Amino acid sequence: MSQKHPTLTTPFGERAKQADHPLTEYLYRLMVLKSSNLCLSADVHTARELVTLADKAGPSIVVLKTHYDLISGWDYNPVTGTGAKLAALARKHGFLIFEDRKFVDIGKTVQMQYTAGTARIIDWAHITNANIDAGKDMVWAMAEAAAKWKERINYEVKTSVTVGTPVSDHFDDGLENGDENGRLDPREQLGGYGSNDRGADARKGSIVSITTVTQSFEPAGSPRLPKSISEGDESVFPGIEEPPTDRGLLLLAQMSSKGCLMTREYTQACVEAAREHKNFVMGYVAQESLNTAPDDNFIHITPGCKLPPEGEEENGHIKGDGLGQQYNTPAKLINIKGTDIIIVGRGIICADDPPSEAERYRKKAWKAYLSRVGLE
Ligand code: BMP
């Protein structure tokens, strides 16, 4: 880490003005507004626990990190499901959702994993991350998928279906390869995934009446995320607008685990990929600041963080979890290593009172930031 890099001493409010990515700019402003540089890693067992924790700890955090695939009972419904509920809580409490998916595969596969499948991660997670062992082109592929998603999401698709009496078994609604204007289903524009799995014959066989599908595309005035959740909580966090519709990527440049095999060359490749994709890469999941070039202004978010119990010596060694995880204190990660946001999981979740423990971490991490930039 270069001790002299300007980002280490520049307040977040100033870094917002210089940010390359709209979501990074928003996140810095949110951090200042909430006096928080805390990300909660919500690694709980059930969707119910996840939603409850997000609601209770929401006021203390700026990022909620998920691993959707370790949550039992995750509801995939795009409008009323778990992703939509988290999106509503993010709006209410003012935090961004970071799905810690660690994508790594060929470009085409990650595009599909990111935008489609059961979880449709891109619909509810503002941020996700990638391990670029598969090569830098993967970042390009994800950036392309996110740009197409953004184009699509800025139009609301209204679909009305009317059912009448069948006159023949011929289904000729002009929608076989698009609507009446030749427009493809926006989901199929991303490369046609899923577009060949329903042949015309299969459709004919299932027709019992004439079905007319009308689609109209309307510009949406505000950022689109699923807005209605079953609980119906539509409130919006005061003091800041809703986040932009842009999606952001963090590159997994270094890990907190013992014996991590990520080499310096790998980390350097992440730095190069970030600089090449400033419109999509927000920064890094890393153990130290990787900003070295004069105009680097990437955000750093760091896991492997724990505080000793209240009242105990803060600068002592923090024991790992016995499964390879290693921990550092917020002060060490922010002041000495130069990270911006700390990620805390079990340190908060396993406390007797997780919301007040989240507050304790928020205060410690913010204090470390203020002291780093000389505001304290
Ligand atoms: P905990 O604070 O309970 O150790 O959780 C850390 C979280 O951060 C986990 O969700 C883990 O997957 C994630 N993580 C990590 O611990 N180290 C890394 O280098 C990268 C991670 O995403």
mmCIF file of C-alpha atoms and ligand atoms in Angstrom:
data_model
loop_
_atom_site.group_PDB
_atom_site.id
_atom_site.type_symbol
_atom_site.label_atom_id
_atom_site.label_comp_id
_atom_site.label_asym_id
_atom_site.label_seq_id
_atom_site.Cartn_x
_atom_site.Cartn_y
_atom_site.Cartn_z
ATOM 1 C CA MET A 1 0.000 0.000 0.000
ATOM 2 C CA SER A 2 1.319 3.436 -0.877
ATOM 3 C CA GLN A 3 1.071 5.538 2.298
ATOM 4 C CA LYS A 4 1.067 8.677 0.224
ATOM 5 C CA HIS A 5 -1.815 7.962 -2.097
ATOM 6 C CA PRO A 6 -4.231 10.920 -1.895
ATOM 7 C CA THR A 7 -7.314 8.706 -1.445
ATOM 8 C CA LEU A 8 -6.015 7.733 1.977
ATOM 9 C CA THR A 9 -6.366 11.247 3.315
ATOM 10 C CA THR A 10 -9.275 12.517 1.226
ATOM 11 C CA PRO A 11 -12.688 12.592 2.963
ATOM 12 C CA PHE A 12 -15.408 10.445 1.413
ATOM 13 C CA GLY A 13 -17.431 13.525 0.469
ATOM 14 C CA GLU A 14 -14.549 14.735 -1.694
ATOM 15 C CA ARG A 15 -13.963 11.289 -3.145
ATOM 16 C CA ALA A 16 -17.629 11.247 -4.171
ATOM 17 C CA LYS A 17 -16.987 14.248 -6.399
ATOM 18 C CA GLN A 18 -14.085 12.489 -8.089
ATOM 19 C CA ALA A 19 -15.730 9.054 -8.422
ATOM 20 C CA ASP A 20 -15.827 7.449 -11.860
ATOM 21 C CA HIS A 21 -18.801 5.205 -11.167
ATOM 22 C CA PRO A 22 -22.265 6.655 -10.344
ATOM 23 C CA LEU A 23 -22.899 4.004 -7.703
ATOM 24 C CA THR A 24 -19.545 4.685 -6.013
ATOM 25 C CA GLU A 25 -20.355 8.381 -5.993
ATOM 26 C CA TYR A 26 -23.724 7.562 -4.394
ATOM 27 C CA LEU A 27 -22.164 5.181 -1.867
ATOM 28 C CA TYR A 28 -19.634 7.775 -0.665
ATOM 29 C CA ARG A 29 -22.445 10.286 -0.145
ATOM 30 C CA LEU A 30 -24.492 7.680 1.706
ATOM 31 C CA MET A 31 -21.490 6.948 3.942
ATOM 32 C CA VAL A 32 -21.171 10.616 4.850
ATOM 33 C CA LEU A 33 -24.921 10.941 5.447
ATOM 34 C CA LYS A 34 -25.046 7.916 7.766
ATOM 35 C CA SER A 35 -21.551 8.346 9.250
ATOM 36 C CA SER A 36 -21.042 4.701 8.432
ATOM 37 C CA ASN A 37 -18.450 2.647 6.592
ATOM 38 C CA LEU A 38 -19.873 -0.656 7.767
ATOM 39 C CA CYS A 39 -20.978 -3.565 5.621
ATOM 40 C CA LEU A 40 -22.898 -6.323 7.378
ATOM 41 C CA SER A 41 -22.289 -9.807 6.035
ATOM 42 C CA ALA A 42 -25.706 -11.304 6.658
ATOM 43 C CA ASP A 43 -24.730 -14.974 6.654
ATOM 44 C CA VAL A 44 -27.748 -16.311 8.522
ATOM 45 C CA HIS A 45 -29.656 -19.509 7.901
ATOM 46 C CA THR A 46 -33.104 -18.515 6.718
ATOM 47 C CA ALA A 47 -34.724 -15.871 4.562
ATOM 48 C CA ARG A 48 -36.835 -14.801 7.515
ATOM 49 C CA GLU A 49 -33.733 -14.212 9.680
ATOM 50 C CA LEU A 50 -32.081 -12.355 6.808
ATOM 51 C CA VAL A 51 -34.952 -9.937 6.299
ATOM 52 C CA THR A 52 -35.328 -9.355 10.055
ATOM 53 C CA LEU A 53 -31.595 -8.709 10.484
ATOM 54 C CA ALA A 54 -31.507 -6.331 7.492
ATOM 55 C CA ASP A 55 -34.397 -4.377 8.987
ATOM 56 C CA LYS A 56 -32.904 -4.213 12.497
ATOM 57 C CA ALA A 57 -29.298 -3.451 11.527
ATOM 58 C CA GLY A 58 -30.214 -1.344 8.479
ATOM 59 C CA PRO A 59 -29.799 2.032 10.251
ATOM 60 C CA SER A 60 -26.121 1.295 11.060
ATOM 61 C CA ILE A 61 -24.902 0.015 7.700
ATOM 62 C CA VAL A 62 -24.267 1.280 4.187
ATOM 63 C CA VAL A 63 -23.905 -2.119 2.524
ATOM 64 C CA LEU A 64 -25.687 -5.404 3.210
ATOM 65 C CA LYS A 65 -23.676 -8.348 1.920
ATOM 66 C CA THR A 66 -25.509 -11.530 1.022
ATOM 67 C CA HIS A 67 -24.724 -15.075 -0.038
ATOM 68 C CA TYR A 68 -28.154 -15.895 -1.404
ATOM 69 C CA ASP A 69 -27.167 -19.540 -1.907
ATOM 70 C CA LEU A 70 -26.652 -20.231 1.793
ATOM 71 C CA ILE A 71 -30.084 -18.938 2.767
ATOM 72 C CA SER A 72 -32.768 -21.577 3.110
ATOM 73 C CA GLY A 73 -36.228 -20.574 2.018
ATOM 74 C CA TRP A 74 -34.978 -17.877 -0.401
ATOM 75 C CA ASP A 75 -38.063 -16.834 -2.331
ATOM 76 C CA TYR A 76 -37.236 -16.225 -5.993
ATOM 77 C CA ASN A 77 -40.391 -14.300 -6.858
ATOM 78 C CA PRO A 78 -39.096 -11.110 -8.535
ATOM 79 C CA VAL A 79 -41.856 -8.922 -7.106
ATOM 80 C CA THR A 80 -42.609 -10.334 -3.668
ATOM 81 C CA GLY A 81 -39.592 -12.579 -3.002
ATOM 82 C CA THR A 82 -36.522 -12.227 -0.790
ATOM 83 C CA GLY A 83 -34.567 -10.062 -3.252
ATOM 84 C CA ALA A 84 -37.511 -7.689 -3.564
ATOM 85 C CA LYS A 85 -37.904 -7.523 0.224
ATOM 86 C CA LEU A 86 -34.224 -6.700 0.659
ATOM 87 C CA ALA A 87 -34.518 -4.048 -2.053
ATOM 88 C CA ALA A 88 -37.401 -2.439 -0.158
ATOM 89 C CA LEU A 89 -35.426 -2.499 3.103
ATOM 90 C CA ALA A 90 -32.413 -1.028 1.292
ATOM 91 C CA ARG A 91 -34.624 1.841 0.168
ATOM 92 C CA LYS A 92 -36.106 2.317 3.630
ATOM 93 C CA HIS A 93 -32.827 2.297 5.589
ATOM 94 C CA GLY A 94 -30.439 3.599 2.928
ATOM 95 C CA PHE A 95 -28.019 0.805 2.129
ATOM 96 C CA LEU A 96 -26.811 -0.988 -0.984
ATOM 97 C CA ILE A 97 -27.065 -4.737 -1.496
ATOM 98 C CA PHE A 98 -23.874 -6.604 -2.360
ATOM 99 C CA GLU A 99 -24.307 -10.237 -3.430
ATOM 100 C CA ASP A 100 -20.960 -11.873 -2.665
ATOM 101 C CA ARG A 101 -21.314 -14.311 -5.570
ATOM 102 C CA LYS A 102 -17.616 -14.361 -6.589
ATOM 103 C CA PHE A 103 -18.393 -15.042 -10.225
ATOM 104 C CA VAL A 104 -15.701 -16.942 -12.097
ATOM 105 C CA ASP A 105 -16.294 -18.602 -15.467
ATOM 106 C CA ILE A 106 -16.264 -17.876 -19.160
ATOM 107 C CA GLY A 107 -17.936 -14.611 -20.142
ATOM 108 C CA LYS A 108 -21.115 -16.113 -21.588
ATOM 109 C CA THR A 109 -21.757 -18.233 -18.510
ATOM 110 C CA VAL A 110 -21.265 -15.379 -16.057
ATOM 111 C CA GLN A 111 -23.601 -13.189 -18.098
ATOM 112 C CA MET A 112 -26.311 -15.798 -17.694
ATOM 113 C CA GLN A 113 -25.562 -16.471 -14.017
ATOM 114 C CA TYR A 114 -25.641 -12.742 -13.289
ATOM 115 C CA THR A 115 -28.793 -11.773 -15.159
ATOM 116 C CA ALA A 116 -30.920 -14.914 -15.392
ATOM 117 C CA GLY A 117 -31.444 -18.282 -13.728
ATOM 118 C CA THR A 118 -33.357 -18.673 -10.513
ATOM 119 C CA ALA A 119 -31.902 -15.792 -8.532
ATOM 120 C CA ARG A 120 -31.683 -13.051 -11.198
ATOM 121 C CA ILE A 121 -29.002 -11.418 -9.038
ATOM 122 C CA ILE A 122 -28.770 -8.282 -11.141
ATOM 123 C CA ASP A 123 -32.403 -7.403 -10.380
ATOM 124 C CA TRP A 124 -31.899 -6.927 -6.633
ATOM 125 C CA ALA A 125 -28.151 -6.624 -5.965
ATOM 126 C CA HIS A 126 -26.645 -3.206 -6.649
ATOM 127 C CA ILE A 127 -23.175 -4.695 -6.367
ATOM 128 C CA THR A 128 -21.627 -8.086 -6.954
ATOM 129 C CA ASN A 129 -18.067 -9.377 -7.205
ATOM 130 C CA ALA A 130 -15.845 -11.493 -9.412
ATOM 131 C CA ASN A 131 -12.740 -13.571 -9.077
ATOM 132 C CA ILE A 132 -10.933 -12.907 -12.338
ATOM 133 C CA ASP A 133 -8.885 -16.116 -12.444
ATOM 134 C CA ALA A 134 -10.787 -16.906 -15.640
ATOM 135 C CA GLY A 135 -9.294 -13.824 -17.316
ATOM 136 C CA LYS A 136 -10.092 -10.148 -17.662
ATOM 137 C CA ASP A 137 -12.617 -10.660 -20.473
ATOM 138 C CA MET A 138 -15.041 -11.882 -17.868
ATOM 139 C CA VAL A 139 -15.249 -8.337 -16.501
ATOM 140 C CA TRP A 140 -16.040 -7.053 -19.957
ATOM 141 C CA ALA A 141 -18.779 -9.680 -20.331
ATOM 142 C CA MET A 142 -20.364 -8.735 -17.002
ATOM 143 C CA ALA A 143 -20.149 -5.033 -17.854
ATOM 144 C CA GLU A 144 -21.942 -5.714 -21.124
ATOM 145 C CA ALA A 145 -24.679 -7.680 -19.373
ATOM 146 C CA ALA A 146 -25.137 -4.883 -16.812
ATOM 147 C CA ALA A 147 -25.345 -2.219 -19.530
ATOM 148 C CA LYS A 148 -28.029 -4.179 -21.371
ATOM 149 C CA TRP A 149 -29.924 -4.778 -18.143
ATOM 150 C CA LYS A 150 -29.854 -1.048 -17.402
ATOM 151 C CA GLU A 151 -31.173 -0.247 -20.866
ATOM 152 C CA ARG A 152 -34.008 -2.689 -20.304
ATOM 153 C CA ILE A 153 -34.856 -1.681 -16.748
ATOM 154 C CA ASN A 154 -35.301 1.926 -17.721
ATOM 155 C CA TYR A 155 -38.370 0.830 -19.622
ATOM 156 C CA GLU A 156 -41.254 -0.695 -17.841
ATOM 157 C CA VAL A 157 -42.730 -3.607 -19.732
ATOM 158 C CA LYS A 158 -46.466 -3.731 -19.398
ATOM 159 C CA THR A 159 -48.009 -6.987 -20.440
ATOM 160 C CA SER A 160 -51.739 -7.506 -20.705
ATOM 161 C CA VAL A 161 -53.177 -10.852 -21.584
ATOM 162 C CA THR A 162 -56.709 -11.437 -22.865
ATOM 163 C CA VAL A 163 -58.113 -14.868 -23.434
ATOM 164 C CA GLY A 164 -60.817 -15.564 -26.058
ATOM 165 C CA THR A 165 -62.401 -18.473 -27.922
ATOM 166 C CA PRO A 166 -60.166 -20.673 -30.099
ATOM 167 C CA VAL A 167 -60.847 -20.541 -33.853
ATOM 168 C CA SER A 168 -58.006 -22.829 -34.998
ATOM 169 C CA ASP A 169 -54.927 -24.490 -33.608
ATOM 170 C CA HIS A 170 -52.721 -22.052 -35.503
ATOM 171 C CA PHE A 171 -51.043 -19.617 -33.179
ATOM 172 C CA ASP A 172 -50.032 -16.610 -35.199
ATOM 173 C CA ASP A 173 -49.657 -13.687 -32.847
ATOM 174 C CA GLY A 174 -46.483 -12.324 -34.391
ATOM 175 C CA LEU A 175 -44.638 -12.818 -31.125
ATOM 176 C CA GLU A 176 -42.710 -15.909 -32.150
ATOM 177 C CA ASN A 177 -39.597 -13.809 -32.679
ATOM 178 C CA GLY A 178 -40.661 -10.542 -31.132
ATOM 179 C CA ASP A 179 -43.721 -8.398 -30.608
ATOM 180 C CA GLU A 180 -45.824 -6.776 -33.313
ATOM 181 C CA ASN A 181 -43.085 -4.205 -33.788
ATOM 182 C CA GLY A 182 -40.403 -6.845 -34.074
ATOM 183 C CA ARG A 183 -38.993 -6.135 -30.604
ATOM 184 C CA LEU A 184 -37.560 -9.064 -28.765
ATOM 185 C CA ASP A 185 -38.403 -9.795 -25.184
ATOM 186 C CA PRO A 186 -35.733 -7.710 -23.445
ATOM 187 C CA ARG A 187 -34.511 -10.788 -21.595
ATOM 188 C CA GLU A 188 -33.774 -12.422 -24.936
ATOM 189 C CA GLN A 189 -31.684 -9.479 -26.092
ATOM 190 C CA LEU A 190 -28.895 -10.623 -23.795
ATOM 191 C CA GLY A 191 -28.005 -13.403 -26.167
ATOM 192 C CA GLY A 192 -31.142 -15.435 -26.413
ATOM 193 C CA TYR A 193 -30.843 -17.516 -23.288
ATOM 194 C CA GLY A 194 -33.931 -19.591 -22.793
ATOM 195 C CA SER A 195 -35.313 -18.500 -26.150
ATOM 196 C CA ASN A 196 -35.162 -21.919 -27.772
ATOM 197 C CA ASP A 197 -36.688 -23.988 -25.078
ATOM 198 C CA ARG A 198 -40.275 -23.550 -26.235
ATOM 199 C CA GLY A 199 -40.728 -24.742 -29.790
ATOM 200 C CA ALA A 200 -43.733 -23.656 -31.893
ATOM 201 C CA ASP A 201 -45.131 -27.198 -31.797
ATOM 202 C CA ALA A 202 -44.965 -27.309 -28.043
ATOM 203 C CA ARG A 203 -46.869 -24.029 -27.906
ATOM 204 C CA LYS A 204 -49.546 -25.184 -30.359
ATOM 205 C CA GLY A 205 -50.157 -28.270 -28.269
ATOM 206 C CA SER A 206 -50.875 -26.184 -25.208
ATOM 207 C CA ILE A 207 -53.254 -23.668 -26.797
ATOM 208 C CA VAL A 208 -56.808 -23.961 -25.609
ATOM 209 C CA SER A 209 -57.931 -20.481 -26.578
ATOM 210 C CA ILE A 210 -56.762 -17.458 -28.514
ATOM 211 C CA THR A 211 -54.370 -15.465 -26.413
ATOM 212 C CA THR A 212 -53.467 -11.915 -27.300
ATOM 213 C CA VAL A 213 -50.395 -10.496 -25.637
ATOM 214 C CA THR A 214 -49.856 -6.772 -25.827
ATOM 215 C CA GLN A 215 -46.595 -5.306 -24.687
ATOM 216 C CA SER A 216 -45.923 -1.624 -24.363
ATOM 217 C CA PHE A 217 -42.613 -0.115 -23.289
ATOM 218 C CA GLU A 218 -42.822 2.968 -21.115
ATOM 219 C CA PRO A 219 -39.919 5.066 -19.916
ATOM 220 C CA ALA A 220 -39.648 4.758 -16.184
ATOM 221 C CA GLY A 221 -39.211 7.973 -14.253
ATOM 222 C CA SER A 222 -37.278 6.606 -11.321
ATOM 223 C CA PRO A 223 -34.822 3.795 -10.778
ATOM 224 C CA ARG A 224 -36.515 0.465 -11.162
ATOM 225 C CA LEU A 225 -36.210 -2.196 -8.563
ATOM 226 C CA PRO A 226 -39.037 -4.438 -7.503
ATOM 227 C CA LYS A 227 -41.104 -2.028 -5.446
ATOM 228 C CA SER A 228 -43.936 -3.944 -3.935
ATOM 229 C CA ILE A 229 -43.265 -6.367 -1.158
ATOM 230 C CA SER A 230 -45.905 -8.266 0.672
ATOM 231 C CA GLU A 231 -45.370 -6.225 3.828
ATOM 232 C CA GLY A 232 -46.024 -3.140 1.686
ATOM 233 C CA ASP A 233 -43.238 -1.012 3.179
ATOM 234 C CA GLU A 234 -42.669 1.705 0.614
ATOM 235 C CA SER A 235 -40.817 4.285 2.704
ATOM 236 C CA VAL A 236 -37.622 5.868 1.383
ATOM 237 C CA PHE A 237 -34.571 6.863 3.467
ATOM 238 C CA PRO A 238 -34.545 10.646 3.930
ATOM 239 C CA GLY A 239 -31.691 12.929 2.930
ATOM 240 C CA ILE A 240 -30.637 11.206 -0.277
ATOM 241 C CA GLU A 241 -32.292 10.160 -3.494
ATOM 242 C CA GLU A 242 -32.695 6.523 -4.526
ATOM 243 C CA PRO A 243 -29.514 4.956 -5.902
ATOM 244 C CA PRO A 244 -28.853 5.127 -9.636
ATOM 245 C CA THR A 245 -29.877 2.117 -11.714
ATOM 246 C CA ASP A 246 -26.233 1.390 -12.530
ATOM 247 C CA ARG A 247 -24.836 -1.906 -11.318
ATOM 248 C CA GLY A 248 -21.312 -2.170 -9.923
ATOM 249 C CA LEU A 249 -18.633 -4.815 -9.661
ATOM 250 C CA LEU A 250 -15.975 -5.341 -7.010
ATOM 251 C CA LEU A 251 -12.947 -7.381 -7.989
ATOM 252 C CA LEU A 252 -11.882 -10.004 -5.492
ATOM 253 C CA ALA A 253 -8.229 -8.974 -5.447
ATOM 254 C CA GLN A 254 -7.062 -10.442 -2.131
ATOM 255 C CA MET A 255 -8.674 -12.718 0.432
ATOM 256 C CA SER A 256 -8.661 -12.804 4.208
ATOM 257 C CA SER A 257 -8.213 -16.560 4.462
ATOM 258 C CA LYS A 258 -5.011 -18.219 5.623
ATOM 259 C CA GLY A 259 -2.870 -19.608 2.799
ATOM 260 C CA CYS A 260 -4.831 -17.741 0.126
ATOM 261 C CA LEU A 261 -3.371 -18.628 -3.284
ATOM 262 C CA MET A 262 -4.015 -15.264 -4.922
ATOM 263 C CA THR A 263 -0.587 -14.056 -6.047
ATOM 264 C CA ARG A 264 0.712 -10.525 -6.459
ATOM 265 C CA GLU A 265 0.383 -11.008 -10.228
ATOM 266 C CA TYR A 266 -3.271 -11.909 -9.816
ATOM 267 C CA THR A 267 -3.887 -8.840 -7.631
ATOM 268 C CA GLN A 268 -2.105 -6.651 -10.168
ATOM 269 C CA ALA A 269 -4.305 -8.087 -12.954
ATOM 270 C CA CYS A 270 -7.316 -7.003 -10.876
ATOM 271 C CA VAL A 271 -5.905 -3.485 -10.667
ATOM 272 C CA GLU A 272 -5.453 -3.404 -14.440
ATOM 273 C CA ALA A 273 -8.956 -4.772 -15.061
ATOM 274 C CA ALA A 274 -10.426 -2.150 -12.703
ATOM 275 C CA ARG A 275 -8.663 0.665 -14.536
ATOM 276 C CA GLU A 276 -9.888 -0.701 -17.882
ATOM 277 C CA HIS A 277 -13.527 -0.854 -16.731
ATOM 278 C CA LYS A 278 -14.019 2.227 -14.595
ATOM 279 C CA ASN A 279 -17.620 2.521 -15.738
ATOM 280 C CA PHE A 280 -18.451 -0.834 -14.160
ATOM 281 C CA VAL A 281 -15.775 -1.697 -11.580
ATOM 282 C CA MET A 282 -16.281 0.249 -8.354
ATOM 283 C CA GLY A 283 -13.257 -1.144 -6.589
ATOM 284 C CA TYR A 284 -11.968 -4.160 -4.749
ATOM 285 C CA VAL A 285 -12.568 -6.698 -2.063
ATOM 286 C CA ALA A 286 -9.040 -6.593 -0.702
ATOM 287 C CA GLN A 287 -6.985 -6.569 2.473
ATOM 288 C CA GLU A 288 -5.288 -3.220 1.793
ATOM 289 C CA SER A 289 -5.620 -0.179 -0.433
ATOM 290 C CA LEU A 290 -4.629 -0.900 -4.033
ATOM 291 C CA ASN A 291 -4.893 2.701 -5.257
ATOM 292 C CA THR A 292 -1.439 3.603 -6.567
ATOM 293 C CA ALA A 293 -1.821 5.557 -9.820
ATOM 294 C CA PRO A 294 -2.464 9.277 -9.277
ATOM 295 C CA ASP A 295 -6.057 9.105 -10.557
ATOM 296 C CA ASP A 296 -7.041 5.814 -8.876
ATOM 297 C CA ASN A 297 -10.129 6.390 -6.744
ATOM 298 C CA PHE A 298 -11.400 2.853 -6.270
ATOM 299 C CA ILE A 299 -13.324 1.901 -3.167
ATOM 300 C CA HIS A 300 -11.969 -0.868 -0.920
ATOM 301 C CA ILE A 301 -14.134 -3.179 1.094
ATOM 302 C CA THR A 302 -12.538 -5.628 3.475
ATOM 303 C CA PRO A 303 -13.713 -8.811 5.193
ATOM 304 C CA GLY A 304 -11.978 -10.596 8.038
ATOM 305 C CA CYS A 305 -12.868 -7.959 10.609
ATOM 306 C CA LYS A 306 -13.662 -8.364 14.281
ATOM 307 C CA LEU A 307 -13.502 -6.392 17.496
ATOM 308 C CA PRO A 308 -12.536 -7.885 20.841
ATOM 309 C CA PRO A 309 -15.395 -7.970 23.359
ATOM 310 C CA GLU A 310 -16.340 -4.605 24.813
ATOM 311 C CA GLY A 311 -13.803 -3.400 27.373
ATOM 312 C CA GLU A 312 -10.942 -5.645 26.203
ATOM 313 C CA GLU A 313 -7.613 -4.471 24.770
ATOM 314 C CA GLU A 314 -8.323 -3.358 21.203
ATOM 315 C CA ASN A 315 -4.911 -3.676 19.691
ATOM 316 C CA GLY A 316 -4.286 -7.272 20.623
ATOM 317 C CA HIS A 317 -4.364 -10.269 18.304
ATOM 318 C CA ILE A 318 -7.840 -11.439 17.262
ATOM 319 C CA LYS A 319 -8.141 -15.190 16.962
ATOM 320 C CA GLY A 320 -9.284 -16.714 13.659
ATOM 321 C CA ASP A 321 -12.298 -19.005 13.359
ATOM 322 C CA GLY A 322 -10.343 -22.270 13.151
ATOM 323 C CA LEU A 323 -11.524 -22.740 9.555
ATOM 324 C CA GLY A 324 -9.015 -20.475 7.838
ATOM 325 C CA GLN A 325 -10.629 -17.109 8.456
ATOM 326 C CA GLN A 326 -8.264 -14.450 9.832
ATOM 327 C CA TYR A 327 -9.371 -11.264 11.571
ATOM 328 C CA ASN A 328 -8.138 -7.725 12.001
ATOM 329 C CA THR A 329 -9.699 -4.839 13.916
ATOM 330 C CA PRO A 330 -11.481 -1.959 12.147
ATOM 331 C CA ALA A 331 -8.691 0.413 13.284
ATOM 332 C CA LYS A 332 -5.972 -1.722 11.707
ATOM 333 C CA LEU A 333 -7.850 -2.278 8.439
ATOM 334 C CA ILE A 334 -8.915 1.357 7.997
ATOM 335 C CA ASN A 335 -6.041 3.293 9.538
ATOM 336 C CA ILE A 336 -3.093 1.107 8.698
ATOM 337 C CA LYS A 337 -4.190 -0.931 5.679
ATOM 338 C CA GLY A 338 -6.194 1.901 4.133
ATOM 339 C CA THR A 339 -9.488 0.159 3.441
ATOM 340 C CA ASP A 340 -12.694 2.193 3.215
ATOM 341 C CA ILE A 341 -15.470 -0.161 4.312
ATOM 342 C CA ILE A 342 -15.216 -3.075 6.719
ATOM 343 C CA ILE A 343 -17.247 -6.237 6.271
ATOM 344 C CA VAL A 344 -18.396 -7.853 9.496
ATOM 345 C CA GLY A 345 -20.356 -11.082 9.711
ATOM 346 C CA ARG A 346 -20.188 -13.250 12.813
ATOM 347 C CA GLY A 347 -18.784 -10.401 14.908
ATOM 348 C CA ILE A 348 -22.270 -8.882 14.693
ATOM 349 C CA ILE A 349 -24.563 -11.800 13.944
ATOM 350 C CA CYS A 350 -23.350 -13.925 16.851
ATOM 351 C CA ALA A 351 -23.552 -11.092 19.394
ATOM 352 C CA ASP A 352 -26.301 -11.151 22.031
ATOM 353 C CA ASP A 353 -27.830 -8.041 20.514
ATOM 354 C CA PRO A 354 -26.836 -7.796 16.808
ATOM 355 C CA PRO A 355 -28.301 -4.311 16.127
ATOM 356 C CA SER A 356 -26.428 -2.703 19.040
ATOM 357 C CA GLU A 357 -23.264 -4.612 18.131
ATOM 358 C CA ALA A 358 -23.642 -3.243 14.572
ATOM 359 C CA GLU A 359 -23.732 0.234 16.121
ATOM 360 C CA ARG A 360 -20.541 -0.505 18.086
ATOM 361 C CA TYR A 361 -18.767 -1.555 14.856
ATOM 362 C CA ARG A 362 -20.155 1.451 12.970
ATOM 363 C CA LYS A 363 -18.760 3.863 15.574
ATOM 364 C CA LYS A 364 -15.336 2.199 15.705
ATOM 365 C CA ALA A 365 -14.984 2.045 11.930
ATOM 366 C CA TRP A 366 -16.124 5.640 11.428
ATOM 367 C CA LYS A 367 -13.751 6.863 14.123
ATOM 368 C CA ALA A 368 -10.874 5.044 12.398
ATOM 369 C CA TYR A 369 -11.814 6.712 9.097
ATOM 370 C CA LEU A 370 -12.040 10.185 10.677
ATOM 371 C CA SER A 371 -8.632 9.738 12.227
ATOM 372 C CA ARG A 372 -7.160 8.503 8.914
ATOM 373 C CA VAL A 373 -8.303 11.592 7.021
ATOM 374 C CA GLY A 374 -7.428 13.926 9.900
ATOM 375 C CA LEU A 375 -10.998 14.951 10.749
ATOM 376 C CA GLU A 376 -10.786 13.897 14.384
HETATM 377 P P1 BMP B 1 -17.203 -13.326 9.048
HETATM 378 O O1 BMP B 1 -17.069 -11.839 9.447
HETATM 379 O O2 BMP B 1 -18.321 -14.007 9.768
HETATM 380 O O3 BMP B 1 -15.908 -14.066 9.113
HETATM 381 O O4 BMP B 1 -17.716 -13.344 7.518
HETATM 382 C C1 BMP B 1 -16.937 -12.856 6.483
HETATM 383 C C2 BMP B 1 -17.717 -12.820 5.203
HETATM 384 O O5 BMP B 1 -16.898 -12.255 4.184
HETATM 385 C C3 BMP B 1 -18.177 -14.178 4.666
HETATM 386 O O6 BMP B 1 -19.423 -13.989 4.021
HETATM 387 C C4 BMP B 1 -17.135 -14.538 3.624
HETATM 388 O O7 BMP B 1 -17.667 -15.307 2.576
HETATM 389 C C5 BMP B 1 -16.707 -13.178 3.112
HETATM 390 N N1 BMP B 1 -15.295 -13.088 2.666
HETATM 391 C C6 BMP B 1 -14.244 -13.332 3.540
HETATM 392 O O8 BMP B 1 -14.434 -13.653 4.705
HETATM 393 N N2 BMP B 1 -12.963 -13.173 3.072
HETATM 394 C C7 BMP B 1 -12.679 -12.815 1.798
HETATM 395 O O9 BMP B 1 -11.523 -12.655 1.453
HETATM 396 C C8 BMP B 1 -13.751 -12.578 0.916
HETATM 397 C C9 BMP B 1 -15.056 -12.715 1.360
HETATM 398 O O10 BMP B 1 -16.061 -12.466 0.546
#
